[in-house]
């Protein structure tokens, strides 16, 4: 069994990229059907991809209406190593449970907890499909 976190049915390379501190891009669907794409931090919470955002953000409003997402992530040192993942938000954590996930992501990316001052929620995504092509 692999020590790489994330769902076993996904390619190990995709799970590895999500587990590392690599900037990802999240695509959601705008009210008019257009794409909305933003860079963000990602990680695994068990078998679910996790990310954070403010509860009033464009991402949060899009996801309240349509939980489908697409995520791309590239290796920081070699952007030709990449993964794409598709799925849907299945849970939103707020309060202490949300902050625990937010802090884990912040520690992964910055080495310390996320600053307080603005409300943040953790979004958990069930991944249905992933690929991990490498061009370098």
GROMACS .gro file of N, CA and C in nm:
model
  408
    1UNK      N    1   0.085  -0.119   0.000
    1UNK     CA    2   0.000   0.000   0.000
    1UNK      C    3   0.089   0.124   0.000
    2UNK      N    4   0.052   0.224  -0.078
    2UNK     CA    5   0.132   0.345  -0.092
    2UNK      C    6   0.118   0.434   0.031
    3UNK      N    7   0.228   0.502   0.066
    3UNK     CA    8   0.226   0.596   0.178
    3UNK      C    9   0.180   0.734   0.133
    4UNK      N   10   0.155   0.751   0.004
    4UNK     CA   11   0.109   0.880  -0.048
    4UNK      C   12  -0.038   0.898  -0.011
    5UNK      N   13  -0.074   1.012   0.052
    5UNK     CA   14  -0.214   1.032   0.091
    5UNK      C   15  -0.304   1.052  -0.031
    6UNK      N   16  -0.434   1.049  -0.005
    6UNK     CA   17  -0.534   1.067  -0.109
    6UNK      C   18  -0.595   0.935  -0.150
    7UNK      N   19  -0.700   0.942  -0.231
    7UNK     CA   20  -0.772   0.820  -0.270
    7UNK      C   21  -0.686   0.729  -0.359
    8UNK      N   22  -0.684   0.602  -0.325
    8UNK     CA   23  -0.598   0.505  -0.393
    8UNK      C   24  -0.632   0.489  -0.541
    9UNK      N   25  -0.755   0.521  -0.582
    9UNK     CA   26  -0.793   0.504  -0.724
    9UNK      C   27  -0.734   0.612  -0.814
   10UNK      N   28  -0.674   0.714  -0.757
   10UNK     CA   29  -0.612   0.820  -0.837
   10UNK      C   30  -0.466   0.788  -0.865
   11UNK      N   31  -0.411   0.841  -0.975
   11UNK     CA   32  -0.269   0.818  -1.002
   11UNK      C   33  -0.182   0.869  -0.886
   12UNK      N   34  -0.080   0.791  -0.851
   12UNK     CA   35   0.008   0.830  -0.742
   12UNK      C   36   0.072   0.966  -0.766
   13UNK      N   37   0.107   0.996  -0.891
   13UNK     CA   38   0.169   1.125  -0.922
   13UNK      C   39   0.074   1.241  -0.890
   14UNK      N   40  -0.055   1.224  -0.917
   14UNK     CA   41  -0.153   1.329  -0.885
   14UNK      C   42  -0.167   1.345  -0.735
   15UNK      N   43  -0.172   1.233  -0.663
   15UNK     CA   44  -0.183   1.239  -0.517
   15UNK      C   45  -0.061   1.306  -0.457
   16UNK      N   46   0.056   1.276  -0.511
   16UNK     CA   47   0.181   1.335  -0.461
   16UNK      C   48   0.183   1.486  -0.481
   17UNK      N   49   0.141   1.533  -0.597
   17UNK     CA   50   0.140   1.677  -0.623
   17UNK      C   51   0.046   1.750  -0.528
   18UNK      N   52  -0.073   1.694  -0.504
   18UNK     CA   53  -0.168   1.758  -0.412
   18UNK      C   54  -0.112   1.758  -0.270
   19UNK      N   55  -0.036   1.656  -0.235
   19UNK     CA   56   0.017   1.645  -0.099
   19UNK      C   57   0.132   1.743  -0.072
   20UNK      N   58   0.196   1.793  -0.177
   20UNK     CA   59   0.309   1.883  -0.159
   20UNK      C   60   0.267   2.029  -0.164
   21UNK      N   61   0.353   2.118  -0.123
   21UNK     CA   62   0.317   2.261  -0.125
   21UNK      C   63   0.332   2.322  -0.264
   22UNK      N   64   0.251   2.275  -0.357
   22UNK     CA   65   0.251   2.327  -0.494
   22UNK      C   66   0.125   2.410  -0.515
   23UNK      N   67   0.139   2.527  -0.573
   23UNK     CA   68   0.021   2.611  -0.598
   23UNK      C   69  -0.067   2.543  -0.702
   24UNK      N   70  -0.194   2.537  -0.671
   24UNK     CA   71  -0.293   2.477  -0.761
   24UNK      C   72  -0.382   2.588  -0.817
   25UNK      N   73  -0.462   2.553  -0.915
   25UNK     CA   74  -0.563   2.644  -0.971
   25UNK      C   75  -0.697   2.573  -0.968
   26UNK      N   76  -0.795   2.641  -0.914
   26UNK     CA   77  -0.930   2.587  -0.898
   26UNK      C   78  -1.022   2.656  -0.997
   27UNK      N   79  -1.098   2.576  -1.072
   27UNK     CA   80  -1.199   2.629  -1.163
   27UNK      C   81  -1.337   2.597  -1.107
   28UNK      N   82  -1.421   2.700  -1.101
   28UNK     CA   83  -1.561   2.685  -1.064
   28UNK      C   84  -1.644   2.748  -1.176
   29UNK      N   85  -1.776   2.736  -1.163
   29UNK     CA   86  -1.865   2.785  -1.268
   29UNK      C   87  -1.936   2.912  -1.219
   30UNK      N   88  -1.921   3.020  -1.297
   30UNK     CA   89  -1.988   3.147  -1.267
   30UNK      C   90  -2.138   3.136  -1.294
   31UNK      N   91  -2.218   3.229  -1.241
   31UNK     CA   92  -2.362   3.225  -1.265
   31UNK      C   93  -2.400   3.224  -1.413
   32UNK      N   94  -2.320   3.289  -1.497
   32UNK     CA   95  -2.352   3.292  -1.640
   32UNK      C   96  -2.299   3.170  -1.716
   33UNK      N   97  -2.241   3.074  -1.641
   33UNK     CA   98  -2.189   2.953  -1.702
   33UNK      C   99  -2.042   2.959  -1.740
   34UNK      N  100  -1.981   3.077  -1.727
   34UNK     CA  101  -1.841   3.092  -1.761
   34UNK      C  102  -1.750   3.035  -1.652
   35UNK      N  103  -1.623   3.014  -1.687
   35UNK     CA  104  -1.529   2.962  -1.587
   35UNK      C  105  -1.475   3.073  -1.496
   36UNK      N  106  -1.446   3.036  -1.375
   36UNK     CA  107  -1.379   3.124  -1.278
   36UNK      C  108  -1.261   3.045  -1.224
   37UNK      N  109  -1.139   3.094  -1.243
   37UNK     CA  110  -1.018   3.021  -1.205
   37UNK      C  111  -0.934   3.106  -1.112
   38UNK      N  112  -0.889   3.045  -1.001
   38UNK     CA  113  -0.805   3.116  -0.904
   38UNK      C  114  -0.696   3.023  -0.852
   39UNK      N  115  -0.578   3.081  -0.822
   39UNK     CA  116  -0.473   3.001  -0.758
   39UNK      C  117  -0.506   2.982  -0.610
   40UNK      N  118  -0.465   2.869  -0.555
   40UNK     CA  119  -0.489   2.844  -0.414
   40UNK      C  120  -0.403   2.730  -0.363
   41UNK      N  121  -0.411   2.710  -0.230
   41UNK     CA  122  -0.342   2.599  -0.164
   41UNK      C  123  -0.436   2.479  -0.163
   42UNK      N  124  -0.379   2.359  -0.177
   42UNK     CA  125  -0.456   2.236  -0.167
   42UNK      C  126  -0.379   2.135  -0.083
   43UNK      N  127  -0.450   2.038  -0.033
   43UNK     CA  128  -0.392   1.927   0.042
   43UNK      C  129  -0.495   1.817   0.054
   44UNK      N  130  -0.458   1.710   0.119
   44UNK     CA  131  -0.552   1.599   0.140
   44UNK      C  132  -0.602   1.599   0.283
   45UNK      N  133  -0.730   1.578   0.298
   45UNK     CA  134  -0.793   1.548   0.426
   45UNK      C  135  -0.854   1.409   0.409
   46UNK      N  136  -0.779   1.309   0.448
   46UNK     CA  137  -0.821   1.172   0.419
   46UNK      C  138  -0.820   1.151   0.269
   47UNK      N  139  -0.932   1.110   0.212
   47UNK     CA  140  -0.944   1.087   0.069
   47UNK      C  141  -1.003   1.206  -0.006
   48UNK      N  142  -1.016   1.318   0.061
   48UNK     CA  143  -1.076   1.437  -0.003
   48UNK      C  144  -0.973   1.547  -0.020
   49UNK      N  145  -0.978   1.611  -0.135
   49UNK     CA  146  -0.894   1.728  -0.161
   49UNK      C  147  -0.951   1.844  -0.081
   50UNK      N  148  -0.865   1.918  -0.013
   50UNK     CA  149  -0.908   2.030   0.070
   50UNK      C  150  -0.850   2.160   0.018
   51UNK      N  151  -0.928   2.267   0.030
   51UNK     CA  152  -0.881   2.403   0.006
   51UNK      C  153  -0.959   2.496   0.095
   52UNK      N  154  -0.917   2.622   0.100
   52UNK     CA  155  -0.984   2.718   0.187
   52UNK      C  156  -1.025   2.841   0.109
   53UNK      N  157  -1.126   2.907   0.161
   53UNK     CA  158  -1.168   3.036   0.107
   53UNK      C  159  -1.257   3.105   0.209
   54UNK      N  160  -1.281   3.234   0.186
   54UNK     CA  161  -1.374   3.308   0.270
   54UNK      C  162  -1.516   3.272   0.232
   55UNK      N  163  -1.608   3.272   0.328
   55UNK     CA  164  -1.746   3.230   0.299
   55UNK      C  165  -1.820   3.321   0.202
   56UNK      N  166  -1.776   3.444   0.183
   56UNK     CA  167  -1.842   3.535   0.089
   56UNK      C  168  -1.768   3.551  -0.042
   57UNK      N  169  -1.663   3.473  -0.063
   57UNK     CA  170  -1.581   3.487  -0.184
   57UNK      C  171  -1.658   3.444  -0.308
   58UNK      N  172  -1.607   3.484  -0.423
   58UNK     CA  173  -1.667   3.440  -0.550
   58UNK      C  174  -1.667   3.288  -0.560
   59UNK      N  175  -1.557   3.224  -0.516
   59UNK     CA  176  -1.549   3.077  -0.515
   59UNK      C  177  -1.664   3.019  -0.433
   60UNK      N  178  -1.680   3.069  -0.311
   60UNK     CA  179  -1.783   3.016  -0.222
   60UNK      C  180  -1.922   3.034  -0.280
   61UNK      N  181  -1.947   3.149  -0.339
   61UNK     CA  182  -2.080   3.173  -0.399
   61UNK      C  183  -2.102   3.081  -0.518
   62UNK      N  184  -1.998   3.062  -0.601
   62UNK     CA  185  -2.011   2.970  -0.714
   62UNK      C  186  -2.039   2.828  -0.665
   63UNK      N  187  -1.966   2.785  -0.563
   63UNK     CA  188  -1.980   2.647  -0.515
   63UNK      C  189  -2.111   2.622  -0.442
   64UNK      N  190  -2.169   2.725  -0.382
   64UNK     CA  191  -2.300   2.709  -0.319
   64UNK      C  192  -2.407   2.677  -0.424
   65UNK      N  193  -2.386   2.726  -0.543
   65UNK     CA  194  -2.480   2.705  -0.653
   65UNK      C  195  -2.449   2.579  -0.733
   66UNK      N  196  -2.320   2.549  -0.752
   66UNK     CA  197  -2.278   2.436  -0.834
   66UNK      C  198  -2.148   2.381  -0.775
   67UNK      N  199  -2.152   2.262  -0.714
   67UNK     CA  200  -2.035   2.212  -0.641
   67UNK      C  201  -1.925   2.151  -0.728
   68UNK      N  202  -1.942   2.152  -0.859
   68UNK     CA  203  -1.839   2.092  -0.946
   68UNK      C  204  -1.714   2.180  -0.952
   69UNK      N  205  -1.597   2.112  -0.952
   69UNK     CA  206  -1.470   2.182  -0.960
   69UNK      C  207  -1.375   2.107  -1.052
   70UNK      N  208  -1.279   2.181  -1.103
   70UNK     CA  209  -1.162   2.124  -1.170
   70UNK      C  210  -1.041   2.190  -1.105
   71UNK      N  211  -0.936   2.111  -1.086
   71UNK     CA  212  -0.815   2.160  -1.021
   71UNK      C  213  -0.697   2.119  -1.107
   72UNK      N  214  -0.605   2.212  -1.126
   72UNK     CA  215  -0.476   2.178  -1.186
   72UNK      C  216  -0.368   2.214  -1.085
   73UNK      N  217  -0.264   2.132  -1.083
   73UNK     CA  218  -0.151   2.159  -0.994
   73UNK      C  219  -0.023   2.118  -1.067
   74UNK      N  220   0.077   2.204  -1.057
   74UNK     CA  221   0.206   2.176  -1.120
   74UNK      C  222   0.314   2.173  -1.013
   75UNK      N  223   0.414   2.092  -1.038
   75UNK     CA  224   0.526   2.086  -0.946
   75UNK      C  225   0.597   2.222  -0.946
   76UNK      N  226   0.629   2.271  -0.828
   76UNK     CA  227   0.690   2.403  -0.814
   76UNK      C  228   0.820   2.415  -0.892
   77UNK      N  229   0.907   2.317  -0.882
   77UNK     CA  230   1.039   2.324  -0.945
   77UNK      C  231   1.038   2.282  -1.092
   78UNK      N  232   0.934   2.210  -1.134
   78UNK     CA  233   0.926   2.163  -1.272
   78UNK      C  234   0.781   2.168  -1.319
   79UNK      N  235   0.738   2.280  -1.376
   79UNK     CA  236   0.597   2.296  -1.413
   79UNK      C  237   0.551   2.203  -1.524
   80UNK      N  238   0.642   2.122  -1.577
   80UNK     CA  239   0.601   2.023  -1.678
   80UNK      C  240   0.553   1.894  -1.613
   81UNK      N  241   0.563   1.885  -1.481
   81UNK     CA  242   0.504   1.775  -1.406
   81UNK      C  243   0.375   1.829  -1.347
   82UNK      N  244   0.262   1.769  -1.386
   82UNK     CA  245   0.133   1.829  -1.351
   82UNK      C  246   0.027   1.723  -1.327
   83UNK      N  247  -0.082   1.769  -1.270
   83UNK     CA  248  -0.200   1.685  -1.252
   83UNK      C  249  -0.324   1.770  -1.273
   84UNK      N  250  -0.428   1.707  -1.323
   84UNK     CA  251  -0.560   1.769  -1.331
   84UNK      C  252  -0.656   1.676  -1.259
   85UNK      N  253  -0.747   1.736  -1.184
   85UNK     CA  254  -0.842   1.659  -1.105
   85UNK      C  255  -0.980   1.721  -1.121
   86UNK      N  256  -1.082   1.637  -1.123
   86UNK     CA  257  -1.220   1.684  -1.130
   86UNK      C  258  -1.302   1.617  -1.021
   87UNK      N  259  -1.394   1.694  -0.966
   87UNK     CA  260  -1.481   1.638  -0.864
   87UNK      C  261  -1.585   1.738  -0.821
   88UNK      N  262  -1.635   1.719  -0.699
   88UNK     CA  263  -1.737   1.810  -0.647
   88UNK      C  264  -1.718   1.828  -0.497
   89UNK      N  265  -1.751   1.946  -0.451
   89UNK     CA  266  -1.745   1.975  -0.308
   89UNK      C  267  -1.854   1.892  -0.240
   90UNK      N  268  -1.814   1.816  -0.138
   90UNK     CA  269  -1.910   1.733  -0.065
   90UNK      C  270  -1.928   1.778   0.080
   91UNK      N  271  -1.839   1.868   0.125
   91UNK     CA  272  -1.851   1.915   0.263
   91UNK      C  273  -1.780   2.049   0.277
   92UNK      N  274  -1.840   2.138   0.356
   92UNK     CA  275  -1.779   2.266   0.391
   92UNK      C  276  -1.768   2.270   0.543
   93UNK      N  277  -1.647   2.293   0.591
   93UNK     CA  278  -1.622   2.297   0.735
   93UNK      C  279  -1.599   2.440   0.780
   94UNK      N  280  -1.669   2.481   0.885
   94UNK     CA  281  -1.644   2.612   0.943
   94UNK      C  282  -1.614   2.594   1.091
   95UNK      N  283  -1.601   2.701   1.164
   95UNK     CA  284  -1.572   2.691   1.306
   95UNK      C  285  -1.438   2.623   1.332
   96UNK      N  286  -1.428   2.557   1.446
   96UNK     CA  287  -1.301   2.493   1.484
   96UNK      C  288  -1.259   2.386   1.385
   97UNK      N  289  -1.353   2.308   1.334
   97UNK     CA  290  -1.319   2.202   1.238
   97UNK      C  291  -1.261   2.262   1.110
   98UNK      N  292  -1.321   2.371   1.063
   98UNK     CA  293  -1.270   2.438   0.944
   98UNK      C  294  -1.133   2.498   0.966
   99UNK      N  295  -1.116   2.565   1.081
   99UNK     CA  296  -0.986   2.626   1.110
   99UNK      C  297  -0.876   2.522   1.124
  100UNK      N  298  -0.908   2.403   1.173
  100UNK     CA  299  -0.807   2.298   1.185
  100UNK      C  300  -0.753   2.261   1.047
  101UNK      N  301  -0.841   2.249   0.949
  101UNK     CA  302  -0.798   2.218   0.811
  101UNK      C  303  -0.722   2.336   0.752
  102UNK      N  304  -0.774   2.456   0.770
  102UNK     CA  305  -0.708   2.577   0.719
  102UNK      C  306  -0.566   2.586   0.775
  103UNK      N  307  -0.551   2.561   0.904
  103UNK     CA  308  -0.418   2.568   0.964
  103UNK      C  309  -0.325   2.460   0.910
  104UNK      N  310  -0.376   2.339   0.886
  104UNK     CA  311  -0.291   2.233   0.829
  104UNK      C  312  -0.241   2.274   0.691
  105UNK      N  313  -0.329   2.333   0.610
  105UNK     CA  314  -0.286   2.380   0.478
  105UNK      C  315  -0.183   2.492   0.492
  106UNK      N  316  -0.207   2.585   0.582
  106UNK     CA  317  -0.115   2.696   0.600
  106UNK      C  318   0.022   2.648   0.647
  107UNK      N  319   0.026   2.552   0.737
  107UNK     CA  320   0.153   2.497   0.783
  107UNK      C  321   0.227   2.432   0.667
  108UNK      N  322   0.154   2.359   0.581
  108UNK     CA  323   0.216   2.295   0.465
  108UNK      C  324   0.282   2.399   0.374
  109UNK      N  325   0.214   2.510   0.350
  109UNK     CA  326   0.262   2.610   0.254
  109UNK      C  327   0.351   2.718   0.315
  110UNK      N  328   0.328   2.753   0.442
  110UNK     CA  329   0.403   2.866   0.500
  110UNK      C  330   0.485   2.829   0.623
  111UNK      N  331   0.457   2.713   0.681
  111UNK     CA  332   0.527   2.673   0.802
  111UNK      C  333   0.459   2.717   0.930
  112UNK      N  334   0.348   2.791   0.920
  112UNK     CA  335   0.279   2.838   1.040
  112UNK      C  336   0.129   2.842   1.021
  113UNK      N  337   0.055   2.865   1.129
  113UNK     CA  338  -0.091   2.870   1.120
  113UNK      C  339  -0.139   2.990   1.038
  114UNK      N  340  -0.261   2.979   0.988
  114UNK     CA  341  -0.321   3.086   0.907
  114UNK      C  342  -0.355   3.203   0.999
  115UNK      N  343  -0.327   3.326   0.955
  115UNK     CA  344  -0.360   3.442   1.040
  115UNK      C  345  -0.511   3.456   1.060
  116UNK      N  346  -0.549   3.492   1.179
  116UNK     CA  347  -0.691   3.516   1.209
  116UNK      C  348  -0.724   3.660   1.171
  117UNK      N  349  -0.850   3.690   1.166
  117UNK     CA  350  -0.892   3.826   1.133
  117UNK      C  351  -1.003   3.824   1.030
  118UNK      N  352  -0.998   3.727   0.938
  118UNK     CA  353  -1.105   3.710   0.841
  118UNK      C  354  -1.152   3.566   0.849
  119UNK      N  355  -1.282   3.545   0.837
  119UNK     CA  356  -1.337   3.411   0.844
  119UNK      C  357  -1.292   3.328   0.724
  120UNK      N  358  -1.260   3.203   0.748
  120UNK     CA  359  -1.222   3.110   0.643
  120UNK      C  360  -1.293   2.978   0.666
  121UNK      N  361  -1.332   2.915   0.556
  121UNK     CA  362  -1.393   2.782   0.561
  121UNK      C  363  -1.306   2.686   0.483
  122UNK      N  364  -1.311   2.559   0.520
  122UNK     CA  365  -1.241   2.454   0.447
  122UNK      C  366  -1.344   2.381   0.360
  123UNK      N  367  -1.307   2.359   0.236
  123UNK     CA  368  -1.392   2.289   0.139
  123UNK      C  369  -1.329   2.154   0.110
  124UNK      N  370  -1.409   2.049   0.116
  124UNK     CA  371  -1.361   1.914   0.091
  124UNK      C  372  -1.423   1.861  -0.037
  125UNK      N  373  -1.339   1.812  -0.126
  125UNK     CA  374  -1.380   1.772  -0.260
  125UNK      C  375  -1.360   1.622  -0.277
  126UNK      N  376  -1.462   1.556  -0.323
  126UNK     CA  377  -1.451   1.416  -0.363
  126UNK      C  378  -1.406   1.416  -0.509
  127UNK      N  379  -1.290   1.358  -0.535
  127UNK     CA  380  -1.233   1.357  -0.670
  127UNK      C  381  -1.283   1.235  -0.746
  128UNK      N  382  -1.342   1.262  -0.862
  128UNK     CA  383  -1.395   1.155  -0.947
  128UNK      C  384  -1.295   1.110  -1.052
  129UNK      N  385  -1.210   1.203  -1.097
  129UNK     CA  386  -1.121   1.173  -1.209
  129UNK      C  387  -0.992   1.253  -1.193
  130UNK      N  388  -0.881   1.191  -1.227
  130UNK     CA  389  -0.752   1.262  -1.223
  130UNK      C  390  -0.659   1.205  -1.328
  131UNK      N  391  -0.575   1.293  -1.382
  131UNK     CA  392  -0.467   1.250  -1.470
  131UNK      C  393  -0.340   1.317  -1.421
  132UNK      N  394  -0.227   1.260  -1.456
  132UNK     CA  395  -0.099   1.317  -1.413
  132UNK      C  396   0.005   1.303  -1.524
  133UNK      N  397  -0.013   1.380  -1.632
  133UNK     CA  398   0.088   1.374  -1.738
  133UNK      C  399   0.216   1.444  -1.697
  134UNK      N  400   0.326   1.402  -1.754
  134UNK     CA  401   0.454   1.466  -1.728
  134UNK      C  402   0.522   1.490  -1.863
  135UNK      N  403   0.566   1.615  -1.884
  135UNK     CA  404   0.630   1.651  -2.009
  135UNK      C  405   0.775   1.692  -1.989
  136UNK      N  406   0.833   1.653  -1.876
  136UNK     CA  407   0.969   1.695  -1.853
  136UNK      C  408   1.042   1.621  -1.751
   0.00000   0.00000   0.00000
